[in-house]
Tab-separated table of C-alpha atoms and ligand atoms in Angstrom:
chain	number	residue	atom	x	y	z
G	1	UNK	CA	0.000	0.000	0.000
G	2	UNK	CA	1.009	3.605	-0.585
G	3	UNK	CA	2.693	5.810	2.017
G	4	UNK	CA	0.268	8.672	1.387
G	5	UNK	CA	-2.866	6.604	1.066
G	6	UNK	CA	-6.000	8.407	2.223
G	7	UNK	CA	-8.720	6.355	3.884
G	8	UNK	CA	-11.617	8.724	4.287
G	9	UNK	CA	-15.056	7.937	5.672
G	10	UNK	CA	-18.116	10.057	4.958
G	11	UNK	CA	-20.566	9.662	7.806
G	12	UNK	CA	-24.032	11.143	8.068
G	13	UNK	CA	-27.756	10.465	7.869
G	14	UNK	CA	-29.564	9.463	4.663
G	15	UNK	CA	-29.640	12.517	2.416
G	16	UNK	CA	-26.809	14.360	4.165
G	17	UNK	CA	-24.788	14.443	0.937
G	18	UNK	CA	-22.379	11.537	1.419
G	19	UNK	CA	-22.685	10.356	-2.187
G	20	UNK	CA	-22.593	13.888	-3.620
G	21	UNK	CA	-19.463	14.770	-1.662
G	22	UNK	CA	-17.778	11.371	-2.112
G	23	UNK	CA	-17.887	11.589	-5.920
G	24	UNK	CA	-16.304	15.066	-5.886
G	25	UNK	CA	-13.710	14.256	-3.248
G	26	UNK	CA	-12.656	10.981	-4.875
G	27	UNK	CA	-12.144	12.818	-8.180
G	28	UNK	CA	-10.018	15.519	-6.514
G	29	UNK	CA	-7.866	12.943	-4.708
G	30	UNK	CA	-7.653	10.496	-7.632
G	31	UNK	CA	-8.870	7.554	-5.540
G	32	UNK	CA	-12.005	5.398	-5.850
G	33	UNK	CA	-15.384	6.195	-4.333
G	34	UNK	CA	-16.726	3.091	-2.639
G	35	UNK	CA	-20.369	3.148	-1.547
G	36	UNK	CA	-21.831	0.045	0.092
G	37	UNK	CA	-25.290	1.293	-0.954
G	38	UNK	CA	-24.166	1.463	-4.622
G	39	UNK	CA	-22.583	-2.003	-4.326
G	40	UNK	CA	-25.825	-3.472	-2.967
G	41	UNK	CA	-27.877	-1.734	-5.699
G	42	UNK	CA	-25.527	-3.109	-8.351
G	43	UNK	CA	-25.943	-6.648	-7.005
G	44	UNK	CA	-29.694	-6.100	-6.797
G	45	UNK	CA	-29.891	-4.978	-10.397
G	46	UNK	CA	-27.932	-7.953	-11.704
G	47	UNK	CA	-29.783	-10.319	-9.333
G	48	UNK	CA	-26.704	-11.943	-7.839
G	49	UNK	CA	-27.287	-14.176	-4.760
G	50	UNK	CA	-25.910	-11.338	-2.611
G	51	UNK	CA	-28.276	-8.858	-4.275
G	52	UNK	CA	-31.312	-11.095	-3.778
G	53	UNK	CA	-30.441	-11.541	-0.109
G	54	UNK	CA	-29.703	-7.826	0.450
G	55	UNK	CA	-32.859	-6.679	-1.368
G	56	UNK	CA	-35.196	-7.469	1.501
G	57	UNK	CA	-33.204	-5.238	3.848
G	58	UNK	CA	-32.481	-2.377	1.428
G	59	UNK	CA	-36.100	-2.092	0.267
G	60	UNK	CA	-37.334	-1.854	3.868
G	61	UNK	CA	-34.651	0.639	4.854
G	62	UNK	CA	-33.030	-1.813	7.268
G	63	UNK	CA	-29.304	-2.418	7.506
G	64	UNK	CA	-27.928	-5.472	5.736
G	65	UNK	CA	-26.346	-7.791	8.384
G	66	UNK	CA	-22.801	-6.856	9.373
G	67	UNK	CA	-21.154	-10.117	8.366
G	68	UNK	CA	-22.335	-9.825	4.763
G	69	UNK	CA	-21.587	-6.122	4.491
G	70	UNK	CA	-18.119	-6.442	5.994
G	71	UNK	CA	-17.043	-9.275	3.704
G	72	UNK	CA	-18.385	-7.469	0.611
G	73	UNK	CA	-16.508	-4.300	1.552
G	74	UNK	CA	-13.264	-6.061	2.490
G	75	UNK	CA	-13.295	-7.789	-0.876
G	76	UNK	CA	-13.713	-4.444	-2.617
G	77	UNK	CA	-10.831	-2.943	-0.605
G	78	UNK	CA	-8.558	-5.741	-1.790
G	79	UNK	CA	-8.910	-4.623	-5.397
G	80	UNK	CA	-5.827	-2.939	-6.754
G	81	UNK	CA	-7.389	0.475	-7.347
G	82	UNK	CA	-7.830	0.858	-3.575
G	83	UNK	CA	-4.069	0.654	-2.906
G	84	UNK	CA	-3.780	4.442	-2.733
G	85	UNK	CA	-6.773	4.814	-0.483
G	86	UNK	CA	-10.476	5.218	-0.878
G	87	UNK	CA	-13.419	7.472	-0.086
G	88	UNK	CA	-15.932	5.335	1.814
G	89	UNK	CA	-19.572	6.400	1.575
G	90	UNK	CA	-22.128	4.723	3.843
G	91	UNK	CA	-19.601	2.439	5.522
G	92	UNK	CA	-19.091	1.845	8.408
G	93	UNK	CA	-22.633	2.131	9.743
G	94	UNK	CA	-22.432	0.085	12.963
G	95	UNK	CA	-19.817	-0.189	15.670
G	96	UNK	CA	-19.038	-3.749	14.528
G	97	UNK	CA	-18.328	-2.441	11.003
G	98	UNK	CA	-16.165	0.380	12.377
G	99	UNK	CA	-14.034	-2.066	14.361
G	100	UNK	CA	-13.800	-4.384	11.340
G	101	UNK	CA	-12.576	-1.506	9.164
G	102	UNK	CA	-10.025	-0.436	11.734
G	103	UNK	CA	-8.698	-3.956	12.085
G	104	UNK	CA	-8.590	-4.405	8.281
G	105	UNK	CA	-6.521	-1.225	7.903
G	106	UNK	CA	-4.344	-2.158	10.856
G	107	UNK	CA	-3.465	-5.496	9.314
G	108	UNK	CA	-2.467	-3.648	6.128
G	109	UNK	CA	-0.324	-1.290	8.221
G	110	UNK	CA	-2.626	1.584	7.399
G	111	UNK	CA	-5.007	3.730	9.385
G	112	UNK	CA	-8.090	5.830	8.885
G	113	UNK	CA	-7.157	9.327	7.767
G	114	UNK	CA	-10.363	11.128	8.656
G	115	UNK	CA	-14.079	10.696	9.234
G	116	UNK	CA	-16.068	13.622	7.843
G	117	UNK	CA	-19.438	13.813	9.547
G	118	UNK	CA	-22.034	15.791	7.568
G	119	UNK	CA	-24.669	17.198	9.880
G	120	UNK	CA	-28.033	18.197	8.364
G	121	UNK	CA	-31.397	18.721	10.119
G	122	UNK	CA	-34.082	16.043	9.622
G	123	UNK	CA	-36.625	18.262	7.780
G	124	UNK	CA	-34.078	19.084	5.108
G	125	UNK	CA	-33.113	15.408	4.684
G	126	UNK	CA	-36.661	14.413	3.765
G	127	UNK	CA	-36.886	17.205	1.172
G	128	UNK	CA	-33.586	16.277	-0.363
G	129	UNK	CA	-34.439	12.583	-0.719
G	130	UNK	CA	-37.860	13.160	-2.231
G	131	UNK	CA	-36.322	15.213	-5.070
G	132	UNK	CA	-33.286	13.038	-5.660
G	133	UNK	CA	-32.423	11.456	-9.010
G	134	UNK	CA	-29.469	9.085	-9.423
G	135	UNK	CA	-27.272	7.862	-12.256
G	136	UNK	CA	-26.248	4.202	-12.497
G	137	UNK	CA	-22.642	5.245	-11.930
G	138	UNK	CA	-23.404	6.877	-8.571
G	139	UNK	CA	-23.670	10.575	-9.504
G	140	UNK	CA	-26.407	12.290	-7.564
G	141	UNK	CA	-28.803	15.055	-8.640
G	142	UNK	CA	-31.720	16.939	-7.163
G	143	UNK	CA	-34.639	18.381	-9.131
G	144	UNK	CA	-34.234	21.774	-7.452
G	145	UNK	CA	-30.911	21.924	-5.576
G	146	UNK	CA	-28.625	20.207	-8.078
G	147	UNK	CA	-30.395	19.617	-11.414
G	148	UNK	CA	-28.734	17.862	-14.377
G	149	UNK	CA	-28.118	19.952	-17.520
G	150	UNK	CA	-30.840	18.003	-19.344
G	151	UNK	CA	-33.779	16.773	-17.240
G	152	UNK	CA	-33.611	13.033	-16.550
G	153	UNK	CA	-30.180	12.531	-18.147
G	154	UNK	CA	-26.747	12.092	-16.537
G	155	UNK	CA	-24.397	15.020	-17.371
G	156	UNK	CA	-21.362	12.806	-17.913
G	157	UNK	CA	-22.461	9.647	-19.688
G	158	UNK	CA	-25.909	10.590	-20.990
G	159	UNK	CA	-27.625	7.619	-19.337
G	160	UNK	CA	-31.164	7.954	-17.942
G	161	UNK	CA	-31.531	8.931	-14.270
G	162	UNK	CA	-33.709	6.972	-11.838
G	163	UNK	CA	-35.331	7.427	-8.416
G	164	UNK	CA	-34.476	5.015	-5.630
G	165	UNK	CA	-37.201	2.724	-4.364
G	166	UNK	CA	-36.200	3.385	-0.761
G	167	UNK	CA	-36.764	7.155	-1.236
G	168	UNK	CA	-40.514	6.805	-0.567
G	169	UNK	CA	-41.402	8.952	2.455
G	170	UNK	CA	-42.285	6.028	4.800
G	171	UNK	CA	-39.045	4.249	3.994
G	172	UNK	CA	-37.042	7.470	4.364
G	173	UNK	CA	-38.505	8.006	7.843
G	174	UNK	CA	-37.559	4.464	8.802
G	175	UNK	CA	-34.018	4.890	7.406
G	176	UNK	CA	-33.660	7.982	9.605
G	177	UNK	CA	-34.703	5.986	12.701
G	178	UNK	CA	-32.250	3.216	11.829
G	179	UNK	CA	-29.532	5.834	11.391
G	180	UNK	CA	-30.203	7.415	14.786
G	181	UNK	CA	-30.259	4.047	16.555
G	182	UNK	CA	-27.430	2.188	14.877
G	183	UNK	CA	-25.130	4.628	13.103
G	184	UNK	CA	-25.117	7.892	15.057
G	185	UNK	CA	-23.186	6.272	17.987
G	186	UNK	CA	-20.222	6.167	15.591
G	187	UNK	CA	-19.912	9.948	15.842
G	188	UNK	CA	-18.780	9.622	19.461
G	189	UNK	CA	-16.608	6.602	18.660
G	190	UNK	CA	-14.609	8.468	16.017
G	191	UNK	CA	-14.530	11.649	18.087
G	192	UNK	CA	-12.883	9.731	20.923
G	193	UNK	CA	-10.330	8.399	18.471
G	194	UNK	CA	-9.523	11.953	17.327
G	195	UNK	CA	-10.608	11.179	13.739
G	196	UNK	CA	-13.825	13.184	13.519
G	197	UNK	CA	-14.243	16.307	11.394
G	198	UNK	CA	-17.712	17.744	11.893
G	199	UNK	CA	-18.961	19.592	8.815
G	200	UNK	CA	-22.099	21.645	8.409
G	201	UNK	CA	-23.791	19.748	5.565
G	202	UNK	CA	-26.161	22.611	4.742
G	203	UNK	CA	-24.930	25.054	2.121
G	204	UNK	CA	-23.286	25.093	-1.301
G	205	UNK	CA	-22.117	21.648	-2.447
G	206	UNK	CA	-18.724	22.984	-3.639
G	207	UNK	CA	-18.080	24.884	-0.414
G	208	UNK	CA	-18.786	21.791	1.667
G	209	UNK	CA	-16.384	19.858	-0.542
G	210	UNK	CA	-13.670	22.513	-0.127
G	211	UNK	CA	-14.063	22.310	3.650
G	212	UNK	CA	-13.485	18.534	3.612
G	213	UNK	CA	-10.606	18.791	1.119
G	214	UNK	CA	-8.880	21.575	3.040
G	215	UNK	CA	-9.114	19.660	6.309
G	216	UNK	CA	-7.117	16.891	4.605
G	217	UNK	CA	-4.234	19.132	3.545
J	301	LIG	P1	-27.095	4.218	1.026
J	301	LIG	O1	-27.173	4.150	-0.429
J	301	LIG	O2	-25.780	4.432	1.667
J	301	LIG	O3	-28.153	5.283	1.546
J	301	LIG	P2	-28.159	6.316	2.782
J	301	LIG	O4	-27.097	6.191	3.800
J	301	LIG	O5	-29.549	6.215	3.275
J	301	LIG	O6	-27.795	7.655	2.196
J	301	LIG	P3	-28.298	8.281	0.864
J	301	LIG	O7	-27.571	7.674	-0.276
J	301	LIG	O8	-29.786	8.235	0.841
J	301	LIG	O9	-27.889	9.813	1.061
J	301	LIG	P4	-26.500	10.551	0.832
J	301	LIG	O10	-25.977	10.961	2.172
J	301	LIG	O11	-25.596	9.765	-0.048
J	301	LIG	O12	-26.992	11.861	0.118
J	301	LIG	P5	-26.886	12.307	-1.437
J	301	LIG	O13	-25.497	12.751	-1.733
J	301	LIG	O14	-27.498	11.295	-2.315
J	301	LIG	O15	-27.702	2.863	1.634
J	301	LIG	C1	-28.891	2.323	1.131
J	301	LIG	C2	-29.231	1.035	1.842
J	301	LIG	O16	-28.203	0.051	1.610
J	301	LIG	C3	-29.333	1.117	3.365
J	301	LIG	O17	-30.621	1.547	3.783
J	301	LIG	C4	-29.052	-0.328	3.760
J	301	LIG	O18	-30.170	-1.149	3.524
J	301	LIG	C5	-27.979	-0.714	2.780
J	301	LIG	N1	-26.621	-0.410	3.278
J	301	LIG	C6	-25.739	0.476	2.727
J	301	LIG	N2	-24.605	0.520	3.430
J	301	LIG	C7	-24.748	-0.351	4.445
J	301	LIG	C8	-23.918	-0.727	5.526
J	301	LIG	N3	-22.697	-0.206	5.690
J	301	LIG	N4	-24.392	-1.652	6.397
J	301	LIG	C9	-25.616	-2.213	6.245
J	301	LIG	N5	-26.462	-1.892	5.250
J	301	LIG	C10	-26.031	-0.943	4.358
J	301	LIG	O19	-27.816	13.631	-1.385
J	301	LIG	C11	-29.211	13.510	-1.207
J	301	LIG	C12	-29.955	14.560	-2.077
J	301	LIG	O20	-29.612	15.871	-1.595
J	301	LIG	C13	-29.547	14.529	-3.556
J	301	LIG	O21	-30.673	14.799	-4.329
J	301	LIG	C14	-28.514	15.669	-3.675
J	301	LIG	O22	-28.507	16.242	-4.968
J	301	LIG	C15	-29.016	16.662	-2.631
J	301	LIG	N6	-27.926	17.408	-1.994
J	301	LIG	C16	-26.685	16.951	-1.644
J	301	LIG	N7	-25.951	17.927	-1.046
J	301	LIG	C17	-26.767	19.019	-1.008
J	301	LIG	C18	-26.588	20.354	-0.507
J	301	LIG	N8	-25.444	20.742	0.077
J	301	LIG	N9	-27.634	21.213	-0.619
J	301	LIG	C19	-28.827	20.810	-1.200
J	301	LIG	N10	-29.036	19.561	-1.701
J	301	LIG	C20	-28.013	18.685	-1.609
J	302	LIG	MG1	-25.717	7.892	-1.028
């Protein structure tokens, strides 16, 4: 692994901008963006055994069991393009996953560089998710806040955009509960480890990205 490898985690509730920021940050740093949500959706779309198993959790807004998520992610981290680091989006999401990530990096003689926690009030999260449109490759748009150049079409590869099934209001509200119960304790965990950068996730997308990027320099 590389001496200057950056292992960055984007932490925050559904709709806080993890995917939006991860794509931009990964591009600036020249390292891959790895989203466990995108990985599950890819498996779901191609109906792999993992996708079929994960579907029942993802569609209900529940977390996929740790064991499955951890082994999927560790496999992804072993791919060569992750040797210089990675921007993790939506992982870890439980304390068990956080400890698994730390021990994975430790055994590779690496460590987490930073955990950027995007804080956004609940009311705004619901609005953001109900207007979200996604591209297959993980780019994220919003009808009002971040529209594509041509409605319904990805700016970069011209493919059609889609809305996520778990962005229905009831499922969004459940995802928020799951976040507060199972994921928000990680804020304190990473704060205690001195890794946490708390970022105000409300504001201009580019300014939020600059704040994360500058904290890394
Ligand atoms: P995942 O895909 O990770 O979903 P999530 O955590 O619920 O987060 P979102 O992707 O909904 O939001 P985001 O923070 O990425 O925001 P975005 O940038 O899109 O996970 C989905 C499911 O997979 C989970 O429910 C679970 O079942 C499973 N799963 C995934 N990881 C797992 C794990 N580790 N363990 C177990 N299960 C797991 O932005 C949202 C909207 O806001 C967009 O429209 C965007 O354009 C807009 N926006 C972004 N920034 C701004 C801004 N600054 N101002 C205004 N609008 C903005
Ligand atoms: Mg996302």
